[in-house]
DNA sequence: CAAATATAATAGTAATACTATCATACGTAG
DNA sequence: CTACGTATGATAGTATTACTATTATATTTG
């Protein structure tokens, strides 16, 4: 796994950035420390000025990489979903049994994230937390339709489509494959959030994982032909 | 129904506001027009200054009712959830069969909203849209734990708990009643959002409602004892 | 070594998110 | 009918945000 990914780059829609942050030391630093800083103070409190102070760089230099912090969030999220997609594709590629394949996929999507040494400047564990806490804000905007047309949510949509297709492969008669797939993708983030902040609203805790819940949910839904 | 609610007031945690907006004409105008304006320009673009211009009032007067726009959003959301809870309680009160009761509840939670003449200054249809587009932003903050302790999310949590209890009443052996309940509450908003902006990620469209999907999801989940 | 490119430093602007103060209008208790 | 308290309005002011523009200084590369 680590081998396979070692020289890969998560490919992100180049309209999201002004200059590819992977192309320079400063760019990588921006990505690396924005993850730390957003985690620390939250997306609302996060500014390019504060990030500049953290990395000893000027605000104006950061603006040469990203138009604004919203675009940076889109970048981080796209990176996360692209990284997850790699995991998913590699780890399920060899599975031919549709049920097994779907089960493994749900596991990967809903699991807690472990650090991945393949991308040294990106802390995937913290990035997962950012996605849990901030991802919704990247699309709950007045610009969502325009930005969707520009392809900013492509990787996320591709992931939902992949799961949808696997659901159909298990049961072509199931009536809501897209909705179920999007429910798992969004619901996984939500259950992690509830676990941390509204524990009475979830059954997920140290003894029970979101994965167990979603595997149960999905297979009960699609195995019931009614 | 309209009869029963005519003289009711949705009771909202009084720490959310500085001065009860229901207590004056200006207060009601703030609520009424904030719904229109947030719908129009989105929560990010919304400011008290703009709202003041809309209602011919001064910015500073609005600040006497709400500390900031975040608190106003909490107020609007609480109002919406409280209003939904009334609907739910009144419309399911007489149902004794647990399955029927749960089914009716899911219908009420996941349905499109129709205008309710009981509260003349509040447009429930637009308020539902605001909840779909903005509610997540009210809790995806660094202050969520503090604000949760202050009781700002109480009505929402009570609703999740109600559905959870009904799920348990149908099948006490089901392992994830809280998670399923929160999935329905959150997922309903999400499916409506997808329908409007990412139609390929949902099966909900003019021919298929979120309600049908969630009724199917819930009953397949809890009726399968495995 | 010169030229191109990247980054830093500085300054400036409009808008946001308030706070404070004072004026005025309005409603009602005596 | 008036004085008094409260609600609202008008104005001013501040720190911060979210940028843009310009110029200076490194650094890289041809």
mmCIF file of C-alpha atoms in Angstrom, chain A residues 113-209:
data_model
loop_
_atom_site.group_PDB
_atom_site.id
_atom_site.type_symbol
_atom_site.label_atom_id
_atom_site.label_comp_id
_atom_site.label_asym_id
_atom_site.label_seq_id
_atom_site.Cartn_x
_atom_site.Cartn_y
_atom_site.Cartn_z
ATOM 1 C CA UNK A 113 -8.012 7.678 9.671
ATOM 2 C CA UNK A 114 -4.503 6.462 10.415
ATOM 3 C CA UNK A 115 -1.445 8.480 9.539
ATOM 4 C CA UNK A 116 -0.059 7.778 6.109
ATOM 5 C CA UNK A 117 3.648 8.360 5.677
ATOM 6 C CA UNK A 118 3.361 8.637 1.905
ATOM 7 C CA UNK A 119 2.626 12.327 2.006
ATOM 8 C CA UNK A 120 4.994 13.724 4.543
ATOM 9 C CA UNK A 121 3.689 17.269 4.758
ATOM 10 C CA UNK A 122 0.059 16.241 5.197
ATOM 11 C CA UNK A 123 -1.303 14.995 8.488
ATOM 12 C CA UNK A 124 -4.211 12.836 7.384
ATOM 13 C CA UNK A 125 -5.549 12.383 10.894
ATOM 14 C CA UNK A 126 -5.973 16.127 11.377
ATOM 15 C CA UNK A 127 -7.209 16.535 7.827
ATOM 16 C CA UNK A 128 -9.953 14.022 8.570
ATOM 17 C CA UNK A 129 -10.944 16.147 11.549
ATOM 18 C CA UNK A 130 -11.100 19.208 9.342
ATOM 19 C CA UNK A 131 -13.305 17.372 6.871
ATOM 20 C CA UNK A 132 -15.613 16.340 9.731
ATOM 21 C CA UNK A 133 -15.849 19.865 11.120
ATOM 22 C CA UNK A 134 -15.651 22.028 8.024
ATOM 23 C CA UNK A 135 -16.480 20.133 4.851
ATOM 24 C CA UNK A 136 -20.163 21.098 4.794
ATOM 25 C CA UNK A 137 -19.163 24.746 4.741
ATOM 26 C CA UNK A 138 -17.419 24.244 1.420
ATOM 27 C CA UNK A 139 -20.685 23.493 -0.371
ATOM 28 C CA UNK A 140 -23.343 25.182 1.774
ATOM 29 C CA UNK A 141 -22.818 28.444 -0.076
ATOM 30 C CA UNK A 142 -24.596 30.610 -2.600
ATOM 31 C CA UNK A 143 -21.847 29.804 -5.127
ATOM 32 C CA UNK A 144 -22.287 26.020 -4.976
ATOM 33 C CA UNK A 145 -23.866 25.630 -8.415
ATOM 34 C CA UNK A 146 -21.234 27.733 -10.131
ATOM 35 C CA UNK A 147 -18.433 25.949 -8.310
ATOM 36 C CA UNK A 148 -19.952 22.564 -8.995
ATOM 37 C CA UNK A 149 -19.943 23.403 -12.712
ATOM 38 C CA UNK A 150 -16.283 24.319 -12.399
ATOM 39 C CA UNK A 151 -15.691 20.800 -11.098
ATOM 40 C CA UNK A 152 -14.636 21.629 -7.541
ATOM 41 C CA UNK A 153 -16.565 18.707 -6.068
ATOM 42 C CA UNK A 154 -15.671 16.136 -8.673
ATOM 43 C CA UNK A 155 -13.698 13.734 -6.511
ATOM 44 C CA UNK A 156 -16.379 13.696 -3.820
ATOM 45 C CA UNK A 157 -19.062 13.024 -6.398
ATOM 46 C CA UNK A 158 -16.979 10.273 -7.957
ATOM 47 C CA UNK A 159 -16.701 8.602 -4.573
ATOM 48 C CA UNK A 160 -20.456 8.733 -4.015
ATOM 49 C CA UNK A 161 -20.940 7.286 -7.499
ATOM 50 C CA UNK A 162 -18.484 4.457 -6.829
ATOM 51 C CA UNK A 163 -20.367 3.381 -3.721
ATOM 52 C CA UNK A 164 -23.668 3.744 -5.526
ATOM 53 C CA UNK A 165 -22.434 1.427 -8.289
ATOM 54 C CA UNK A 166 -21.311 -1.146 -5.744
ATOM 55 C CA UNK A 167 -24.721 -1.010 -4.082
ATOM 56 C CA UNK A 168 -26.350 -1.654 -7.446
ATOM 57 C CA UNK A 169 -23.967 -4.556 -7.995
ATOM 58 C CA UNK A 170 -25.144 -6.165 -4.800
ATOM 59 C CA UNK A 171 -28.807 -5.524 -5.442
ATOM 60 C CA UNK A 172 -29.864 -4.021 -8.777
ATOM 61 C CA UNK A 173 -33.405 -3.853 -7.488
ATOM 62 C CA UNK A 174 -32.688 -1.511 -4.606
ATOM 63 C CA UNK A 175 -34.504 1.741 -5.206
ATOM 64 C CA UNK A 176 -32.277 4.320 -3.516
ATOM 65 C CA UNK A 177 -28.629 3.549 -4.296
ATOM 66 C CA UNK A 178 -27.553 7.170 -4.758
ATOM 67 C CA UNK A 179 -29.301 8.385 -1.637
ATOM 68 C CA UNK A 180 -27.927 5.528 0.416
ATOM 69 C CA UNK A 181 -24.437 6.180 -0.864
ATOM 70 C CA UNK A 182 -24.593 9.902 -0.109
ATOM 71 C CA UNK A 183 -26.095 9.130 3.280
ATOM 72 C CA UNK A 184 -23.110 6.958 4.157
ATOM 73 C CA UNK A 185 -20.580 9.527 2.965
ATOM 74 C CA UNK A 186 -22.187 12.418 4.771
ATOM 75 C CA UNK A 187 -23.471 10.417 7.701
ATOM 76 C CA UNK A 188 -20.035 9.033 8.514
ATOM 77 C CA UNK A 189 -18.708 12.560 9.038
ATOM 78 C CA UNK A 190 -21.800 13.465 11.028
ATOM 79 C CA UNK A 191 -21.596 10.469 13.367
ATOM 80 C CA UNK A 192 -17.967 11.312 14.145
ATOM 81 C CA UNK A 193 -19.014 14.854 14.916
ATOM 82 C CA UNK A 194 -21.820 13.696 17.203
ATOM 83 C CA UNK A 195 -19.474 11.310 18.969
ATOM 84 C CA UNK A 196 -17.292 14.267 19.933
ATOM 85 C CA UNK A 197 -19.936 16.892 20.689
ATOM 86 C CA UNK A 198 -23.401 15.383 21.036
ATOM 87 C CA UNK A 199 -22.719 11.910 22.358
ATOM 88 C CA UNK A 200 -26.361 11.378 23.338
ATOM 89 C CA UNK A 201 -27.360 11.573 19.673
ATOM 90 C CA UNK A 202 -25.262 8.657 18.504
ATOM 91 C CA UNK A 203 -24.554 5.061 19.462
ATOM 92 C CA UNK A 204 -20.994 5.401 18.288
ATOM 93 C CA UNK A 205 -18.539 5.464 21.146
ATOM 94 C CA UNK A 206 -15.415 3.639 22.203
ATOM 95 C CA UNK A 207 -17.270 0.319 22.069
ATOM 96 C CA UNK A 208 -19.212 0.806 18.863
ATOM 97 C CA UNK A 209 -17.862 2.263 15.647
#
